[in-house]
Amino acid sequence: MPPRTGRRSAERLAVLHLTHEVAEWLAPNAESYACAEVLGSASGDLVAAAVRARDQAGSGRDECLLVLGGTLVEHRLLSLPPMPKADSRVVLQRKAAGLLNSDVRETLYAAVELARDGESDNGTEPRRWNLLAVRRSLLTPLAAGLARARIRSRRLVCGPMARLCDARAQLTDVTAPAIVIDVDLDSVAVSLIHGDRLRMHNRIPGAFHKTPTMALTLVQELRSFDAFCRKSSRGSPVACVVLMGLESERSRLLVGAIRSALGAAQVLAPAEGDSAADGASTLHRRAVLSACRAQGPFELNAPLPSPPHVATVGAVAGCALLLAATLGAVSHERLAREARRLRGARVELETRAVDLERLRDDNQRFDALLSSAVTEAERLARARGLGVPLEPALAAVLREVDGLTPLSSLSFERWDGEGGVSFAAECPRDPLSTLRSLKAVQSALESSALFENAWVEPPELLPGSSDERGASLEYRGGSEWEREP
């Protein structure tokens, strides 16, 4: 196997991998590895598990690359109609917020566009995206908690994309198409790369060793990827398959199945270690975490919010005290007046805090009222979601459809999230103008935040029919409601 390159500067950093179930810590240069269970769902539970894993590994460095996985990061493959980049960013952020069922301002996302076939792309084909989303309300307290535990997160790394960079570095011929199989704790990612481009990507949920049908599903996925590669590259098959994240015994069995399915493709699998050596059972996890340090054309990372260092805070506080002492020496009378005001405020506070029992009872009563109000608000929100969002839906249809072609009829139907909108409208008699109008209506509905799977049924005009004397034709169309994630 060729030596891995492209992450020399990152080898001095530890790797912290966090999921909703475990925290893994890999020391620099893979010197030690430890895993700790996450005992809750709050950010403090994640921090506590990270500290236990670091202490068990006995790492001497607390700077790390942070890799989030499991349900902490949501993944989705989606298609969007062609649109300008600025509009794509707005739609992708809205889709990411919908994926998390969160507000747009509380959503952080990253998206990679899958490469298109240059020969068949005529500018109207849908764009395919691999979308990743994470809650800002998770990252901010997580970064602060890690900082308090003296764990400094240098970057937030997208593990699957970083491992694609590592797999590309292993290829002997980067110009040939290759498939990367990335086995993680709770899913298997299959990617087709060709040079610096990501051609196809799919994520199969489920742990490899706990899902009996995973190997069969994976072989079928490889065959479909190979067929896509042959079709898009004029018959050229996949040249190489890179397998990552499996222990040696399962890796040997899967390599045999891959060779049977893809024939002459070269298979690069993890090197087998001594089963009696220390840490042999975690060798595959060490390799997966070490691959997260790789850098290349597929990497996605972002800086984390980091609070100021304790030394910096101490220096600022020292300077503030020195300035206060200097000002006190110059304006003693002003400070004396401030001291008298503070003493009066303290007396007032002590007087108001005499009846603590009454204050505690008031607080309990207010908490009960607040809980009742929250329950009623949630009930009303659920009831509101059963019907049709009439006002925004009507505004969207009038804007997207009636703004392009005059409406003849309109109907809405929705119950428990199912149903859709159907309409009839008039379009020009000219065939070219008709085609442009119908395409514009369908694209406008697809890009709307309320609808998906839009359809348009073009009008039929028989030669010599009486309809030819009219000024316009009637067509029908409709769309489904955007499904909640």
Short mmCIF file of C-alpha atoms in Angstrom, two decimals:
data_model
loop_
_atom_site.label_atom_id
_atom_site.label_comp_id
_atom_site.label_asym_id
_atom_site.label_seq_id
_atom_site.Cartn_x
_atom_site.Cartn_y
_atom_site.Cartn_z
CA MET A 1 0.00 0.00 0.00
CA PRO A 2 1.46 3.41 -0.93
CA PRO A 3 2.42 5.72 1.93
CA ARG A 4 -0.20 8.30 2.91
CA THR A 5 0.57 11.96 2.36
CA GLY A 6 -1.04 15.35 2.78
CA ARG A 7 -1.47 15.53 6.55
CA ARG A 8 2.03 16.08 7.92
CA SER A 9 1.03 19.25 9.75
CA ALA A 10 -2.00 17.53 11.34
CA GLU A 11 -0.10 14.51 12.72
CA ARG A 12 0.88 16.55 15.77
CA LEU A 13 -2.81 16.78 16.77
CA ALA A 14 -4.91 14.22 18.57
CA VAL A 15 -8.25 13.17 17.08
CA LEU A 16 -11.49 13.33 19.12
CA HIS A 17 -14.41 11.48 17.53
CA LEU A 18 -17.80 12.12 19.18
CA THR A 19 -21.09 10.36 18.47
CA HIS A 20 -24.30 10.14 20.47
CA GLU A 21 -23.03 6.81 21.89
CA VAL A 22 -19.22 6.91 22.30
CA ALA A 23 -16.22 9.24 22.46
CA GLU A 24 -12.95 8.06 20.88
CA TRP A 25 -9.54 9.63 21.45
CA LEU A 26 -6.49 8.94 19.27
CA ALA A 27 -3.20 10.40 20.44
CA PRO A 28 -0.77 12.07 17.98
CA ASN A 29 1.00 9.59 15.68
CA ALA A 30 -1.47 6.89 16.85
CA GLU A 31 0.53 6.29 20.04
CA SER A 32 -2.53 5.41 22.16
CA TYR A 33 -6.28 4.98 21.72
CA ALA A 34 -9.23 4.90 24.11
CA CYS A 35 -13.01 4.77 23.88
CA ALA A 36 -15.59 5.93 26.47
CA GLU A 37 -19.37 5.59 26.51
CA VAL A 38 -21.58 8.70 26.38
CA LEU A 39 -24.02 8.51 29.30
CA GLY A 40 -26.52 11.17 28.24
CA SER A 41 -27.75 13.40 25.42
CA ALA A 42 -26.58 16.83 26.65
CA SER A 43 -23.39 18.57 25.54
CA GLY A 44 -22.00 18.14 29.09
CA ASP A 45 -22.31 14.35 28.70
CA LEU A 46 -20.31 14.53 25.47
CA VAL A 47 -17.61 16.59 27.20
CA ALA A 48 -17.44 14.16 30.13
CA ALA A 49 -17.03 11.19 27.77
CA ALA A 50 -14.30 13.03 25.85
CA VAL A 51 -12.40 13.73 29.08
CA ARG A 52 -12.65 10.06 30.12
CA ALA A 53 -11.37 8.89 26.75
CA ARG A 54 -8.47 11.36 26.84
CA ASP A 55 -7.50 10.34 30.37
CA GLN A 56 -7.68 6.64 29.52
CA ALA A 57 -5.46 7.19 26.49
CA GLY A 58 -2.95 9.04 28.66
CA SER A 59 -2.46 11.65 25.96
CA GLY A 60 0.09 14.36 26.64
CA ARG A 61 -1.49 16.77 24.16
CA ASP A 62 -4.91 18.35 24.46
CA GLU A 63 -5.06 19.99 21.01
CA CYS A 64 -7.24 17.93 18.73
CA LEU A 65 -9.25 17.67 15.55
CA LEU A 66 -12.94 17.31 16.43
CA VAL A 67 -14.93 14.80 14.34
CA LEU A 68 -18.70 14.57 14.88
CA GLY A 69 -20.66 11.48 13.85
CA GLY A 70 -23.73 9.44 14.64
CA THR A 71 -26.93 11.43 15.11
CA LEU A 72 -24.98 14.57 16.02
CA VAL A 73 -24.67 15.26 12.27
CA GLU A 74 -27.52 14.69 9.83
CA HIS A 75 -26.82 13.59 6.25
CA ARG A 76 -29.06 13.82 3.21
CA LEU A 77 -28.64 13.34 -0.55
CA LEU A 78 -30.91 15.66 -2.52
CA SER A 79 -31.47 17.06 -6.00
CA LEU A 80 -32.16 20.69 -6.82
CA PRO A 81 -33.11 22.29 -10.13
CA PRO A 82 -30.49 24.52 -11.79
CA MET A 83 -30.31 27.92 -10.09
CA PRO A 84 -27.73 30.65 -9.33
CA LYS A 85 -25.21 30.01 -6.56
CA ALA A 86 -26.75 32.61 -4.25
CA ASP A 87 -30.16 30.95 -4.54
CA SER A 88 -28.58 27.51 -4.05
CA ARG A 89 -27.07 28.62 -0.74
CA VAL A 90 -30.46 29.87 0.48
CA VAL A 91 -32.25 26.67 -0.54
CA LEU A 92 -29.54 24.42 0.92
CA GLN A 93 -29.64 26.24 4.25
CA ARG A 94 -33.42 25.95 4.31
CA LYS A 95 -33.19 22.23 3.50
CA ALA A 96 -30.60 21.79 6.27
CA ALA A 97 -32.88 23.54 8.77
CA GLY A 98 -35.73 21.28 7.71
CA LEU A 99 -33.48 18.25 8.11
CA LEU A 100 -32.81 19.23 11.73
CA ASN A 101 -36.35 20.57 12.31
CA SER A 102 -34.66 23.75 13.52
CA ASP A 103 -34.55 27.45 12.78
CA VAL A 104 -32.33 28.61 9.90
CA ARG A 105 -30.28 30.83 12.24
CA GLU A 106 -29.57 27.83 14.50
CA THR A 107 -28.39 25.61 11.63
CA LEU A 108 -24.84 25.07 10.41
CA TYR A 109 -24.45 23.15 7.16
CA ALA A 110 -21.92 22.03 4.57
CA ALA A 111 -22.74 20.75 1.09
CA VAL A 112 -20.74 19.07 -1.65
CA GLU A 113 -22.08 19.05 -5.20
CA LEU A 114 -21.63 15.75 -6.98
CA ALA A 115 -19.86 16.09 -10.32
CA ARG A 116 -22.04 16.03 -13.43
CA ASP A 117 -21.41 14.26 -16.72
CA GLY A 118 -20.17 17.04 -18.98
CA GLU A 119 -21.32 15.38 -22.18
CA SER A 120 -24.95 14.79 -21.18
CA ASP A 121 -25.45 17.97 -19.12
CA ASN A 122 -27.43 20.52 -21.13
CA GLY A 123 -27.86 23.02 -18.30
CA THR A 124 -31.33 21.79 -17.31
CA GLU A 125 -30.41 18.60 -15.43
CA PRO A 126 -30.97 18.59 -11.62
CA ARG A 127 -27.92 19.23 -9.41
CA ARG A 128 -27.17 16.51 -6.84
CA TRP A 129 -25.87 17.53 -3.41
CA ASN A 130 -24.51 15.72 -0.35
CA LEU A 131 -25.83 17.85 2.55
CA LEU A 132 -24.57 17.72 6.15
CA ALA A 133 -26.25 19.69 8.95
CA VAL A 134 -25.48 20.27 12.65
CA ARG A 135 -27.16 22.39 15.32
CA ARG A 136 -25.43 25.56 16.44
CA SER A 137 -26.98 25.03 19.88
CA LEU A 138 -24.93 21.82 20.13
CA LEU A 139 -21.59 23.18 18.92
CA THR A 140 -21.40 26.33 21.03
CA PRO A 141 -21.76 24.71 24.51
CA LEU A 142 -19.70 21.74 23.32
CA ALA A 143 -16.77 23.97 22.34
CA ALA A 144 -17.02 25.90 25.62
CA GLY A 145 -17.17 22.68 27.68
CA LEU A 146 -14.15 21.19 25.91
CA ALA A 147 -12.22 24.41 26.49
CA ARG A 148 -13.03 24.30 30.22
CA ALA A 149 -11.77 20.70 30.26
CA ARG A 150 -8.51 21.92 28.66
CA ILE A 151 -9.26 20.27 25.31
CA ARG A 152 -8.62 22.74 22.52
CA SER A 153 -10.45 21.89 19.28
CA ARG A 154 -8.51 23.31 16.36
CA ARG A 155 -11.03 22.43 13.63
CA LEU A 156 -14.35 20.70 13.14
CA VAL A 157 -13.61 18.00 10.56
CA CYS A 158 -16.10 16.14 8.37
CA GLY A 159 -14.87 12.57 8.89
CA PRO A 160 -16.21 10.89 5.70
CA MET A 161 -14.86 13.65 3.43
CA ALA A 162 -11.45 13.69 5.16
CA ARG A 163 -11.23 9.91 4.76
CA LEU A 164 -11.98 10.36 1.04
CA CYS A 165 -8.83 12.52 0.86
CA ASP A 166 -6.89 9.76 2.64
CA ALA A 167 -8.22 7.12 0.23
CA ARG A 168 -7.27 9.26 -2.77
CA ALA A 169 -3.71 9.51 -1.42
CA GLN A 170 -3.51 5.70 -1.44
CA LEU A 171 -4.29 5.39 -5.17
CA THR A 172 -1.43 4.60 -7.53
CA ASP A 173 -3.33 6.26 -10.43
CA VAL A 174 -5.49 9.19 -9.33
CA THR A 175 -6.77 9.73 -12.89
CA ALA A 176 -8.67 6.42 -12.91
CA PRO A 177 -12.13 6.03 -11.29
CA ALA A 178 -12.13 4.44 -7.83
CA ILE A 179 -14.70 3.37 -5.24
CA VAL A 180 -14.13 4.12 -1.54
CA ILE A 181 -15.89 1.96 1.09
CA ASP A 182 -15.79 3.74 4.46
CA VAL A 183 -17.07 1.57 7.33
CA ASP A 184 -17.94 3.68 10.38
CA LEU A 185 -19.58 2.83 13.72
CA ASP A 186 -23.19 3.23 12.60
CA SER A 187 -23.11 3.40 8.79
CA VAL A 188 -21.19 2.51 5.63
CA ALA A 189 -20.43 5.26 3.09
CA VAL A 190 -19.79 4.30 -0.55
CA SER A 191 -18.27 6.95 -2.84
CA LEU A 192 -17.15 7.03 -6.47
CA ILE A 193 -14.26 9.44 -7.02
CA HIS A 194 -12.54 10.33 -10.29
CA GLY A 195 -9.53 12.57 -9.87
CA ASP A 196 -10.59 15.53 -7.74
CA ARG A 197 -14.31 14.99 -8.38
CA LEU A 198 -16.93 13.16 -6.36
CA ARG A 199 -19.17 11.40 -8.89
CA MET A 200 -21.51 9.35 -6.67
CA HIS A 201 -22.09 8.99 -2.94
CA ASN A 202 -24.43 6.93 -0.78
CA ARG A 203 -24.66 6.31 2.94
CA ILE A 204 -26.07 2.96 4.11
CA PRO A 205 -27.27 3.24 7.74
CA GLY A 206 -26.50 0.45 10.21
CA ALA A 207 -23.47 -1.07 11.91
CA PHE A 208 -21.62 -3.50 9.63
CA HIS A 209 -21.18 -6.19 12.28
CA LYS A 210 -24.79 -5.92 13.54
CA THR A 211 -26.65 -5.85 10.20
CA PRO A 212 -26.83 -9.35 8.63
CA THR A 213 -27.66 -8.09 5.14
CA MET A 214 -25.05 -5.32 5.07
CA ALA A 215 -22.47 -7.27 3.01
CA LEU A 216 -25.05 -8.24 0.36
CA THR A 217 -26.38 -4.68 0.19
CA LEU A 218 -22.84 -3.36 -0.13
CA VAL A 219 -21.98 -5.73 -3.03
CA GLN A 220 -25.15 -4.68 -4.87
CA GLU A 221 -24.23 -1.03 -4.33
CA LEU A 222 -20.74 -1.66 -5.76
CA ARG A 223 -22.24 -3.21 -8.89
CA SER A 224 -24.54 -0.22 -9.42
CA PHE A 225 -21.62 2.18 -8.95
CA ASP A 226 -19.55 0.19 -11.47
CA ALA A 227 -22.43 0.26 -13.98
CA PHE A 228 -22.74 4.03 -13.54
CA CYS A 229 -18.99 4.40 -14.06
CA ARG A 230 -19.05 2.36 -17.28
CA LYS A 231 -21.99 4.36 -18.61
CA SER A 232 -20.52 7.78 -17.83
CA SER A 233 -16.94 6.97 -18.97
CA ARG A 234 -17.70 5.11 -22.20
CA GLY A 235 -17.24 1.59 -20.89
CA SER A 236 -14.30 2.12 -18.52
CA PRO A 237 -14.82 0.08 -15.33
CA VAL A 238 -13.80 0.97 -11.79
CA ALA A 239 -10.04 0.57 -11.53
CA CYS A 240 -9.59 0.37 -7.77
CA VAL A 241 -11.59 -0.16 -4.56
CA VAL A 242 -10.31 1.25 -1.26
CA LEU A 243 -11.68 -0.46 1.86
CA MET A 244 -11.42 1.37 5.20
CA GLY A 245 -12.62 0.74 8.75
CA LEU A 246 -12.95 -3.06 8.96
CA GLU A 247 -10.99 -5.42 11.20
CA SER A 248 -8.76 -7.90 9.37
CA GLU A 249 -11.03 -10.98 9.56
CA ARG A 250 -14.12 -9.28 8.14
CA SER A 251 -11.92 -7.38 5.71
CA ARG A 252 -10.61 -10.64 4.16
CA LEU A 253 -14.15 -11.93 3.59
CA LEU A 254 -15.36 -8.67 2.09
CA VAL A 255 -12.33 -8.37 -0.21
CA GLY A 256 -13.21 -11.76 -1.70
CA ALA A 257 -16.81 -10.63 -2.35
CA ILE A 258 -15.57 -7.39 -3.94
CA ARG A 259 -13.25 -9.21 -6.31
CA SER A 260 -16.05 -11.58 -7.31
CA ALA A 261 -18.36 -8.65 -8.01
CA LEU A 262 -15.95 -6.29 -9.82
CA GLY A 263 -13.53 -8.70 -11.44
CA ALA A 264 -10.24 -7.02 -12.36
CA ALA A 265 -10.52 -4.06 -9.98
CA GLN A 266 -7.60 -3.61 -7.59
CA VAL A 267 -8.62 -3.81 -3.91
CA LEU A 268 -6.69 -1.85 -1.28
CA ALA A 269 -7.54 -3.11 2.20
CA PRO A 270 -6.04 -2.34 5.64
CA ALA A 271 -2.84 -4.20 6.39
CA GLU A 272 -3.25 -7.16 8.75
CA GLY A 273 -1.60 -6.81 12.14
CA ASP A 274 -0.43 -9.34 14.69
CA SER A 275 -3.56 -10.63 16.44
CA ALA A 276 -1.57 -11.18 19.62
CA ALA A 277 -0.14 -7.68 19.71
CA ASP A 278 -1.46 -5.03 22.10
CA GLY A 279 -4.23 -2.97 20.56
CA ALA A 280 -4.82 -5.35 17.63
CA SER A 281 -8.58 -5.31 18.26
CA THR A 282 -8.67 -1.52 17.81
CA LEU A 283 -6.28 -1.34 14.88
CA HIS A 284 -9.10 -0.61 12.39
CA ARG A 285 -10.49 2.23 14.56
CA ARG A 286 -7.00 3.74 14.89
CA ALA A 287 -6.70 3.72 11.11
CA VAL A 288 -10.13 5.36 10.64
CA LEU A 289 -9.40 8.16 13.13
CA SER A 290 -5.90 8.69 11.76
CA ALA A 291 -7.39 9.07 8.26
CA CYS A 292 -9.47 12.02 9.53
CA ARG A 293 -6.25 14.09 9.58
CA ALA A 294 -5.92 13.87 5.78
CA GLN A 295 -6.26 17.01 3.67
CA GLY A 296 -7.15 17.24 0.01
CA PRO A 297 -9.78 18.24 -2.56
CA PHE A 298 -12.73 16.71 -0.66
CA GLU A 299 -12.10 18.09 2.86
CA LEU A 300 -14.78 20.06 4.70
CA ASN A 301 -13.85 21.71 8.00
CA ALA A 302 -14.75 24.78 9.98
CA PRO A 303 -13.30 26.63 13.01
CA LEU A 304 -15.08 26.17 16.31
CA PRO A 305 -15.94 29.05 18.67
CA SER A 306 -13.28 29.09 21.36
CA PRO A 307 -13.45 31.08 24.61
CA PRO A 308 -10.43 33.17 25.64
CA HIS A 309 -7.60 31.41 27.45
CA VAL A 310 -7.39 31.60 31.23
CA ALA A 311 -4.02 33.34 31.06
CA THR A 312 -5.50 36.02 28.80
CA VAL A 313 -8.44 36.52 31.15
CA GLY A 314 -6.06 36.80 34.12
CA ALA A 315 -3.91 39.38 32.38
CA VAL A 316 -6.94 41.47 31.46
CA ALA A 317 -8.26 41.23 35.02
CA GLY A 318 -4.86 42.28 36.41
CA CYS A 319 -4.73 45.30 34.13
CA ALA A 320 -8.27 46.24 35.17
CA LEU A 321 -7.35 46.07 38.87
CA LEU A 322 -4.24 48.18 38.32
CA LEU A 323 -6.29 50.77 36.43
CA ALA A 324 -8.90 50.79 39.22
CA ALA A 325 -6.19 51.36 41.85
CA THR A 326 -4.71 54.22 39.85
CA LEU A 327 -8.09 55.87 39.41
CA GLY A 328 -8.81 55.37 43.13
CA ALA A 329 -5.72 57.30 44.09
CA VAL A 330 -6.73 60.17 41.81
CA SER A 331 -10.49 60.34 42.57
CA HIS A 332 -10.93 59.09 46.13
CA GLU A 333 -14.15 61.02 46.74
CA ARG A 334 -15.91 59.51 43.68
CA LEU A 335 -15.03 56.00 44.81
CA ALA A 336 -16.28 56.78 48.33
CA ARG A 337 -19.65 57.82 46.93
CA GLU A 338 -19.78 54.60 44.90
CA ALA A 339 -18.98 52.60 48.04
CA ARG A 340 -21.84 54.27 49.93
CA ARG A 341 -24.21 53.48 47.06
CA LEU A 342 -23.14 49.84 47.09
CA ARG A 343 -23.66 49.59 50.85
CA GLY A 344 -27.18 50.99 50.45
CA ALA A 345 -27.89 48.46 47.69
CA ARG A 346 -26.64 45.65 49.94
CA VAL A 347 -28.97 46.74 52.77
CA GLU A 348 -31.91 46.88 50.35
CA LEU A 349 -31.09 43.42 49.03
CA GLU A 350 -30.88 41.99 52.55
CA THR A 351 -34.27 43.54 53.38
CA ARG A 352 -35.93 42.10 50.26
CA ALA A 353 -34.43 38.65 50.86
CA VAL A 354 -35.95 38.25 54.34
CA ASP A 355 -39.03 36.39 53.17
CA LEU A 356 -37.26 33.70 51.11
CA GLU A 357 -39.99 31.14 51.74
CA ARG A 358 -42.59 33.34 50.06
CA LEU A 359 -40.27 33.97 47.11
CA ARG A 360 -39.69 30.24 46.72
CA ASP A 361 -43.46 29.54 46.72
CA ASP A 362 -43.98 32.26 44.12
CA ASN A 363 -41.29 30.78 41.92
CA GLN A 364 -42.84 27.31 42.13
CA ARG A 365 -46.26 28.71 41.21
CA PHE A 366 -44.81 30.63 38.28
CA ASP A 367 -42.97 27.49 37.09
CA ALA A 368 -46.25 25.52 37.15
CA LEU A 369 -48.02 28.24 35.16
CA LEU A 370 -45.16 28.38 32.66
CA SER A 371 -45.20 24.58 32.21
CA SER A 372 -48.97 24.67 31.61
CA ALA A 373 -48.56 27.47 29.05
CA VAL A 374 -45.79 25.60 27.22
CA THR A 375 -47.93 22.41 27.07
CA GLU A 376 -50.88 24.37 25.65
CA ALA A 377 -48.64 26.10 23.08
CA GLU A 378 -47.23 22.76 21.93
CA ARG A 379 -50.76 21.36 21.61
CA LEU A 380 -51.85 24.34 19.51
CA ALA A 381 -48.72 24.00 17.33
CA ARG A 382 -49.50 20.33 16.71
CA ALA A 383 -53.12 21.13 15.90
CA ARG A 384 -52.03 23.86 13.51
CA GLY A 385 -49.83 21.41 11.62
CA LEU A 386 -52.77 19.07 10.79
CA GLY A 387 -54.32 21.32 8.17
CA VAL A 388 -53.18 23.30 5.17
CA PRO A 389 -50.89 26.34 5.67
CA LEU A 390 -53.38 28.22 3.52
CA GLU A 391 -51.97 31.75 3.49
CA PRO A 392 -48.32 30.92 2.63
CA ALA A 393 -49.39 28.13 0.25
CA LEU A 394 -51.83 30.40 -1.61
CA ALA A 395 -49.21 33.16 -1.80
CA ALA A 396 -46.62 30.69 -3.13
CA VAL A 397 -48.94 29.29 -5.84
CA LEU A 398 -50.05 32.75 -6.95
CA ARG A 399 -46.43 33.86 -7.09
CA GLU A 400 -44.93 30.78 -8.74
CA VAL A 401 -47.82 29.71 -11.06
CA ASP A 402 -50.17 32.64 -11.61
CA GLY A 403 -47.17 34.93 -12.04
CA LEU A 404 -46.14 32.87 -15.08
CA THR A 405 -49.43 31.49 -16.47
CA PRO A 406 -53.02 32.60 -15.57
CA LEU A 407 -54.78 30.22 -13.16
CA SER A 408 -58.13 28.66 -14.06
CA SER A 409 -58.72 26.55 -10.94
CA LEU A 410 -56.88 25.73 -7.69
CA SER A 411 -57.39 23.15 -4.92
CA PHE A 412 -55.52 22.18 -1.75
CA GLU A 413 -55.66 18.88 0.13
CA ARG A 414 -53.74 17.86 3.26
CA TRP A 415 -54.30 15.59 6.24
CA ASP A 416 -51.54 14.46 8.66
CA GLY A 417 -48.84 15.71 6.32
CA GLU A 418 -50.20 13.92 3.18
CA GLY A 419 -51.84 15.46 0.10
CA GLY A 420 -50.85 18.27 -2.18
CA VAL A 421 -51.95 21.07 -4.45
CA SER A 422 -53.51 20.75 -7.91
CA PHE A 423 -54.36 23.47 -10.36
CA ALA A 424 -55.31 24.28 -13.94
CA ALA A 425 -53.91 27.23 -15.84
CA GLU A 426 -53.70 28.69 -19.31
CA CYS A 427 -50.58 28.66 -21.44
CA PRO A 428 -49.74 30.13 -24.86
CA ARG A 429 -50.72 28.23 -27.97
CA ASP A 430 -47.21 28.48 -29.43
CA PRO A 431 -45.41 25.12 -28.69
CA LEU A 432 -42.07 26.73 -27.83
CA SER A 433 -43.65 29.29 -25.51
CA THR A 434 -45.78 26.56 -23.93
CA LEU A 435 -42.74 24.39 -23.20
CA ARG A 436 -40.85 27.31 -21.64
CA SER A 437 -43.85 28.26 -19.48
CA LEU A 438 -44.40 24.72 -18.19
CA LYS A 439 -40.69 24.28 -17.40
CA ALA A 440 -40.65 27.60 -15.53
CA VAL A 441 -43.74 26.66 -13.48
CA GLN A 442 -42.31 23.24 -12.53
CA SER A 443 -38.90 24.67 -11.54
CA ALA A 444 -40.54 27.43 -9.48
CA LEU A 445 -42.64 24.91 -7.53
CA GLU A 446 -39.62 22.65 -6.92
CA SER A 447 -37.61 25.51 -5.43
CA SER A 448 -40.44 26.50 -3.09
CA ALA A 449 -40.04 25.64 0.61
CA LEU A 450 -43.62 24.25 0.79
CA PHE A 451 -43.73 21.84 -2.16
CA GLU A 452 -41.76 18.95 -3.67
CA ASN A 453 -42.20 16.44 -6.55
CA ALA A 454 -43.92 19.00 -8.76
CA TRP A 455 -45.56 17.76 -11.99
CA VAL A 456 -47.05 19.44 -15.03
CA GLU A 457 -49.33 17.74 -17.59
CA PRO A 458 -48.96 19.54 -20.95
CA PRO A 459 -52.09 20.20 -23.05
CA GLU A 460 -52.94 18.10 -26.07
CA LEU A 461 -53.95 19.75 -29.31
CA LEU A 462 -55.29 17.52 -32.08
CA PRO A 463 -54.79 18.72 -35.70
CA GLY A 464 -57.90 20.33 -37.06
CA SER A 465 -59.68 20.50 -33.74
CA SER A 466 -61.85 23.43 -32.73
CA ASP A 467 -59.35 24.36 -30.02
CA GLU A 468 -57.05 25.81 -32.66
CA ARG A 469 -59.31 28.88 -32.93
CA GLY A 470 -58.68 29.79 -29.27
CA ALA A 471 -56.05 32.18 -27.99
CA SER A 472 -54.64 29.83 -25.31
CA LEU A 473 -54.61 26.24 -24.03
CA GLU A 474 -55.36 24.84 -20.61
CA TYR A 475 -52.88 22.55 -18.82
CA ARG A 476 -52.92 20.89 -15.41
CA GLY A 477 -50.27 20.51 -12.73
CA GLY A 478 -49.68 19.95 -9.08
CA SER A 479 -47.19 19.20 -6.33
CA GLU A 480 -46.87 17.34 -3.04
CA TRP A 481 -46.29 19.03 0.31
CA GLU A 482 -42.71 19.20 1.48
CA ARG A 483 -42.31 16.20 3.79
CA GLU A 484 -41.14 16.81 7.33
CA PRO A 485 -37.84 15.05 8.11
#
